[in-house]
């Protein structure tokens, strides 16, 4: 591009220095806030005031940060689920549906199995059954992908709608096992008390957040060090090389997709052992499965970064929601604009990590022939 | 060839004056001068990365030079695109053809031509195309679908296309890389027909092969600069290689120094039929410890299938494969590896190596790994290889795709020859020097020779006939999946081998 006497060029970097990996996301965040600030100013709100209120309600106040961590807990799991599959170029975008199934599965375990179990065992059983239900929901797409090469993108996405209607059916459409029999109001049947965690203090944060963070760290270590992590990285990079080395692609595809589904199922299970305690259609409204994909992409599929990104995102939501009830209410749409801009700038910022911006004075070439 | 003189000064058909082109981190062309006479055949010789393709791209209008000028018939031209180059009579045939597979020959030839009538009559076009093709001795059926043609025929389509669009100067990038010897001869006839009517041809090549022999002049480049320009007969291969590499290069034949011992790899009447087509037919051969058996042939005559069958990636539909006397066919690549076979596939990055993974991780690829991957010993191994084989890399954790072709091939060979261990005694190598520099070719040949001296049985499958003739103790020619010619390395009749490669024996 030439402006006046200057030529503006992007020049590919041969190597990206380490600090850029942190600087680009941070810069993206700043620019996203500037864009959001413009929207705020245009709608008659003070950007500074709104942002300080957002940060306080989302992160820095005790109530804010505990609300945020509570919301971030399942989001970390769906983020891990997406990152895990996407790293191997398996685009499981069915975290949403797998999470619903995790909720249904864990609620079943919490009602049917947890009654005679001690507390820790009950919670553990409920979490495991939820994870298994999530894995089961991705089994069909996984088998189709591994055996026939069917696009997992389409099949996992479509199953989200099936899962959504399944939850609606259990609560609104029928008077079955999952529906609370004691009231005519349509709501889920509560799980046994032994199958539920108590929150920290009087907050909305549950011990499941510790499990989610530990899981992220464990996954990070496992995928870096283990043979399984090694084989998936070879397979993701070059399927031909994997074949050359005699790796079993069917087995790898199946295990990666099933584990991804299990992680998404775990998100639903954590919702049950934490705030919900039952099959709760409220989960259908907040799109934590889809948000997990965004979180994973922003974290560049790095498991530890998923934790930080999930907390950042959850905070924007929590803070954004509380702005609605301030004296000069800011519409929730502004928080959504902010989230969208963070994503947009983060993805756009990639250009500056890979390229260097150069501005040169245009030189007139003259040559004697 | 005649030079046109005007007022006592030679008028060049095309010149580059002090052309400089920079890419990030690379000075691809550093004040390069280049002159092409009308009716001249001129080879631009240099290693990969020497800047010859960059210069050709500047000359045809694909790149704009940062400094310097391009002159056409003595007048400066500022080429803005390849189309603009073509308007000035300059055309380039790229190594990777730019044709539409589903279109016919005639359709491809006229594609992009500006002055086509609104209503195209296929028969008119076909007649025109056939005329051009015939005039320059390029046998082509204008109605054939390009997707069905061989590499040599596709190249003809590209040349006819350039001529049809009025090219006076033709730049050919690595034109003989995909051709069998008789096809090369055919190409040279076309080139002669072109120069007779005053057209000029530039060969861009990294190989000291046939193209140099028919050139009137050879200009050698190294590291973005011209290191020499010699007329025909002024320099021999050795001298040109030295200009290219900057040091003395030894590409003389290497043969086994010790008598071959027991048979380690044996194929007995091996056949492969896939989708009803016979890919490999009744191939029998044996490779003994301490010898290199070379398989020559034009690309696509069953080399890949043969290599994959031996390596256990495909099961043969008939016949037996024995490694150290044990039957291994159809047992899968891990089993075959355990039986003592190492395999260097043709496709280095993307099959032999995982391109985004580090050198260390690529050394781990063929090991028994257990639950946790031991990268400590692999790192030590990688560092030893980097030092011994002079692999140019920032460090052992660099992704293999960031290495040059020669250096990544060294990593692959190191893994398959040395890291595979003492028990690995059979080595199957496919086109190990394709696309490599002269210097890297020398290094790879030395490694293969070392493997032979260490008592390995080496099966070398290569489309590069010179390579097979340089290394092999026994030469076999593969044509349409069958061995059609077999001769000892010291008794090779090059012409007979060339004919066999073209299926004419």
XYZ file of C-alpha atoms in Angstrom, chain B residues 134-482:
349
model
C 3.668 -28.884 -35.689
C 5.815 -25.942 -36.666
C 8.073 -26.462 -33.670
C 8.046 -30.235 -33.744
C 5.826 -30.688 -30.682
C 3.565 -33.675 -31.234
C 0.293 -32.949 -29.415
C -3.345 -33.848 -29.819
C -5.227 -30.572 -29.300
C -8.365 -32.446 -28.305
C -6.745 -34.494 -25.530
C -7.646 -33.662 -21.924
C -4.657 -32.258 -20.075
C -5.374 -34.368 -16.998
C -4.640 -37.499 -19.025
C -1.246 -36.346 -20.290
C 2.210 -37.288 -19.045
C 4.558 -34.712 -17.549
C 6.474 -34.444 -20.820
C 3.291 -33.825 -22.783
C 2.107 -31.217 -20.308
C 5.369 -29.416 -20.705
C 4.762 -29.374 -24.456
C 1.350 -27.831 -23.829
C 3.017 -25.078 -21.788
C 5.565 -24.441 -24.521
C 2.928 -24.400 -27.261
C 0.898 -22.022 -25.125
C 3.836 -19.636 -24.846
C 4.550 -19.839 -28.576
C 0.884 -19.408 -29.474
C 0.778 -16.235 -27.441
C 3.737 -14.889 -29.354
C 6.711 -15.605 -27.101
C 10.086 -14.714 -28.545
C 11.950 -15.584 -25.392
C 11.150 -18.717 -23.452
C 12.338 -19.230 -19.874
C 12.179 -22.888 -18.841
C 12.467 -23.686 -15.127
C 14.090 -27.106 -14.516
C 12.686 -28.415 -17.800
C 14.216 -31.891 -17.729
C 13.375 -32.767 -14.127
C 10.336 -34.858 -15.050
C 11.385 -36.187 -18.463
C 12.712 -39.517 -19.710
C 15.862 -39.330 -21.848
C 14.010 -39.673 -25.202
C 11.610 -36.912 -24.121
C 14.576 -34.718 -23.285
C 15.906 -35.308 -26.789
C 12.501 -34.328 -28.170
C 12.558 -31.119 -26.110
C 15.972 -30.248 -27.492
C 14.701 -30.667 -31.056
C 11.979 -28.141 -30.275
C 14.526 -25.774 -28.793
C 16.616 -26.030 -31.969
C 13.540 -25.341 -34.111
C 12.904 -22.241 -32.029
C 16.411 -20.865 -32.207
C 16.474 -21.353 -35.970
C 13.732 -18.755 -36.310
C 15.527 -16.371 -33.958
C 13.746 -17.163 -30.718
C 15.847 -17.451 -27.555
C 15.639 -20.031 -24.786
C 16.808 -19.756 -21.188
C 17.136 -22.951 -19.156
C 16.999 -22.434 -15.425
C 18.677 -25.428 -13.839
C 20.517 -26.650 -10.775
C 21.797 -29.757 -12.484
C 24.967 -30.108 -14.480
C 23.166 -32.269 -16.979
C 22.106 -32.278 -20.563
C 20.832 -28.707 -20.591
C 24.361 -27.447 -20.121
C 25.516 -29.515 -23.109
C 23.184 -27.872 -25.604
C 23.601 -24.336 -24.298
C 25.543 -21.701 -26.197
C 26.385 -20.028 -22.921
C 26.136 -20.894 -19.256
C 25.808 -18.229 -16.591
C 26.473 -19.504 -13.086
C 24.993 -17.922 -9.968
C 25.841 -18.376 -6.299
C 24.407 -16.563 -3.271
C 22.536 -14.081 -5.445
C 25.538 -13.093 -7.534
C 26.838 -14.135 -10.931
C 30.050 -16.067 -10.398
C 30.841 -16.708 -14.021
C 29.543 -16.789 -17.554
C 31.170 -19.191 -19.970
C 30.583 -19.971 -23.635
C 30.133 -23.522 -24.872
C 33.292 -25.567 -24.692
C 35.085 -23.178 -22.356
C 34.483 -25.083 -19.145
C 33.951 -28.671 -18.068
C 31.478 -30.031 -15.522
C 33.964 -29.893 -12.696
C 34.733 -26.247 -13.304
C 31.022 -25.359 -13.473
C 30.361 -27.253 -10.250
C 33.109 -25.283 -8.576
C 31.581 -22.010 -9.783
C 28.223 -23.137 -8.394
C 29.365 -24.327 -5.016
C 32.515 -22.324 -4.479
C 34.648 -25.367 -3.752
C 35.828 -28.506 -5.456
C 33.084 -31.119 -5.739
C 33.549 -34.827 -6.187
C 30.698 -36.417 -8.089
C 32.685 -39.272 -9.555
C 31.182 -42.764 -9.386
C 31.378 -44.600 -6.079
C 31.351 -48.374 -6.151
C 31.455 -51.059 -3.546
C 35.002 -51.569 -2.280
C 34.413 -55.005 -0.837
C 32.686 -58.046 -2.305
C 29.007 -58.213 -1.432
C 28.059 -60.807 1.161
C 24.846 -62.587 2.093
C 21.476 -61.616 0.631
C 19.519 -59.427 3.067
C 16.571 -58.285 0.982
C 14.851 -60.508 -1.489
C 11.769 -59.944 -3.627
C 10.350 -62.986 -5.312
C 7.812 -62.459 -8.125
C 6.195 -59.553 -6.304
C 3.065 -58.096 -7.862
C 0.530 -55.431 -6.932
C -2.842 -54.965 -8.584
C -4.901 -52.030 -7.412
C -8.286 -50.938 -8.757
C -7.908 -53.521 -11.492
C -4.649 -52.025 -12.697
C -1.396 -53.906 -12.412
C 1.018 -51.478 -10.731
C 3.852 -53.906 -10.050
C 4.276 -57.001 -12.176
C 6.390 -59.965 -11.230
C 9.357 -58.104 -9.787
C 12.180 -60.277 -8.505
C 15.386 -58.853 -7.133
C 17.867 -59.340 -4.351
C 20.141 -56.980 -2.468
C 23.177 -58.293 -0.635
C 25.012 -56.870 2.340
C 27.525 -54.289 1.190
C 25.989 -53.414 -2.156
C 23.713 -50.784 -3.638
C 21.116 -51.952 -6.108
C 19.772 -49.059 -8.138
C 16.343 -48.920 -9.744
C 16.130 -46.427 -12.567
C 12.983 -45.359 -14.352
C 10.830 -42.420 -15.272
C 8.571 -41.164 -12.495
C 5.244 -42.988 -12.250
C 6.397 -46.406 -13.416
C 5.768 -48.098 -10.096
C 8.656 -46.763 -8.010
C 6.488 -45.458 -5.211
C 4.437 -48.665 -5.055
C 7.540 -50.828 -5.037
C 9.084 -48.833 -2.206
C 5.864 -48.907 -0.181
C 5.512 -52.649 -0.651
C 9.042 -53.259 0.602
C 8.555 -50.850 3.508
C 5.353 -52.601 4.576
C 3.058 -49.650 3.855
C 1.208 -51.655 1.215
C 0.760 -55.399 0.991
C 1.678 -57.036 -2.323
C -1.093 -58.959 -4.025
C 1.303 -61.695 -5.060
C 4.845 -62.848 -4.391
C 7.123 -62.902 -1.361
C 9.317 -60.381 0.374
C 12.104 -61.675 2.590
C 14.281 -59.684 4.953
C 17.271 -61.649 6.215
C 15.419 -64.742 5.049
C 12.223 -64.056 6.988
C 8.972 -63.484 5.146
C 7.553 -60.036 5.902
C 4.994 -59.187 3.242
C 1.787 -57.602 4.416
C 2.947 -57.355 8.017
C 2.844 -53.589 8.368
C 5.527 -50.998 8.643
C 6.329 -51.446 12.345
C 6.956 -55.140 11.882
C 9.071 -54.614 8.787
C 11.129 -52.070 10.699
C 11.702 -54.564 13.502
C 12.829 -57.073 10.902
C 15.640 -54.654 10.046
C 14.410 -52.323 7.348
C 14.911 -48.567 7.268
C 13.114 -46.459 4.692
C 13.829 -43.015 3.274
C 10.737 -42.043 1.285
C 10.791 -39.784 -1.731
C 8.715 -37.167 0.071
C 11.092 -35.925 2.762
C 8.938 -33.325 4.457
C 5.451 -34.665 4.812
C 6.196 -38.391 4.873
C 9.690 -39.062 6.133
C 9.649 -36.123 8.493
C 6.881 -34.238 10.261
C 7.559 -30.704 9.005
C 6.439 -28.666 12.018
C 8.115 -30.888 14.564
C 11.683 -30.361 15.714
C 14.739 -32.341 14.689
C 14.641 -34.021 18.118
C 10.998 -35.030 17.746
C 11.625 -36.354 14.275
C 14.417 -38.577 15.555
C 11.948 -40.011 18.067
C 9.518 -40.944 15.285
C 10.739 -44.466 14.557
C 11.764 -45.399 18.089
C 9.974 -47.568 20.615
C 8.639 -44.827 22.803
C 6.833 -46.334 25.796
C 4.369 -44.253 27.801
C 6.525 -41.151 28.168
C 8.739 -39.946 25.358
C 12.431 -39.798 26.230
C 13.627 -36.631 24.563
C 16.832 -36.344 26.561
C 18.669 -39.084 24.697
C 17.108 -37.943 21.418
C 18.466 -34.451 22.061
C 21.971 -35.806 22.608
C 21.613 -37.868 19.455
C 20.364 -34.874 17.482
C 23.255 -32.715 18.635
C 25.746 -35.403 17.670
C 24.243 -35.674 14.185
C 24.178 -31.916 13.742
C 27.891 -31.829 14.462
C 28.982 -34.925 12.536
C 26.913 -34.342 9.413
C 27.302 -30.551 9.480
C 23.548 -29.995 9.548
C 22.979 -26.267 9.369
C 20.344 -25.349 11.938
C 19.971 -22.804 14.753
C 19.505 -25.670 17.218
C 18.168 -29.188 17.668
C 14.673 -27.895 18.480
C 14.224 -26.191 15.122
C 11.275 -27.394 13.029
C 12.486 -29.487 10.108
C 10.519 -27.414 7.611
C 12.776 -24.479 8.417
C 15.824 -26.416 7.227
C 17.025 -26.441 3.641
C 16.271 -29.528 1.556
C 19.798 -30.844 1.975
C 19.800 -30.395 5.727
C 16.390 -31.977 6.253
C 17.494 -34.904 4.109
C 20.556 -35.280 6.331
C 18.265 -35.493 9.370
C 16.176 -38.163 7.669
C 19.202 -40.167 6.514
C 20.835 -39.881 9.929
C 17.721 -41.369 11.513
C 17.354 -44.145 8.982
C 21.040 -45.073 8.714
C 22.556 -44.395 12.143
C 19.758 -44.017 14.665
C 18.095 -47.197 13.399
C 20.970 -49.141 14.920
C 23.057 -52.189 14.114
C 20.115 -54.512 13.629
C 18.746 -52.399 10.835
C 20.590 -53.789 7.838
C 18.355 -53.062 4.855
C 17.973 -49.488 3.624
C 15.411 -48.481 1.007
C 16.022 -44.992 -0.359
C 13.810 -43.139 -2.825
C 14.999 -40.189 -4.918
C 17.252 -39.031 -2.082
C 18.669 -36.007 -3.866
C 15.659 -34.684 -5.710
C 15.743 -30.904 -5.607
C 19.028 -30.805 -3.684
C 22.101 -28.686 -4.318
C 25.246 -30.123 -5.805
C 26.956 -29.817 -2.433
C 24.112 -31.621 -0.677
C 24.042 -34.292 -3.390
C 27.685 -34.993 -2.678
C 26.962 -35.299 1.054
C 23.987 -37.637 0.512
C 25.956 -39.847 -1.859
C 28.745 -40.032 0.670
C 26.276 -41.135 3.371
C 24.803 -43.836 1.128
C 28.296 -45.016 0.283
C 29.098 -45.180 4.010
C 25.958 -47.217 4.646
C 27.101 -49.647 1.967
C 30.600 -49.858 3.403
C 29.072 -50.550 6.810
C 27.567 -53.702 5.326
C 24.011 -52.563 4.733
C 21.988 -53.749 1.776
C 20.840 -50.595 0.006
C 17.989 -50.431 -2.494
C 18.189 -47.080 -4.269
C 15.096 -46.138 -6.251
C 15.684 -42.937 -8.178
C 14.322 -41.057 -11.136
C 17.707 -39.434 -11.530
C 19.598 -41.752 -13.852
C 22.946 -40.075 -13.153
C 22.492 -40.810 -9.479
C 21.790 -44.475 -10.064
C 24.763 -44.770 -12.391
C 27.029 -42.990 -9.893
C 26.214 -45.234 -6.929
C 24.753 -48.568 -7.954
C 26.643 -51.838 -8.133
C 23.716 -53.274 -10.037
C 21.235 -51.296 -12.152
C 17.633 -52.336 -12.804
C 15.192 -50.412 -14.969
C 11.543 -50.255 -13.936
C 9.030 -49.651 -16.717
C 5.286 -49.942 -16.154
C 5.850 -51.926 -13.001
C 8.216 -54.487 -14.506
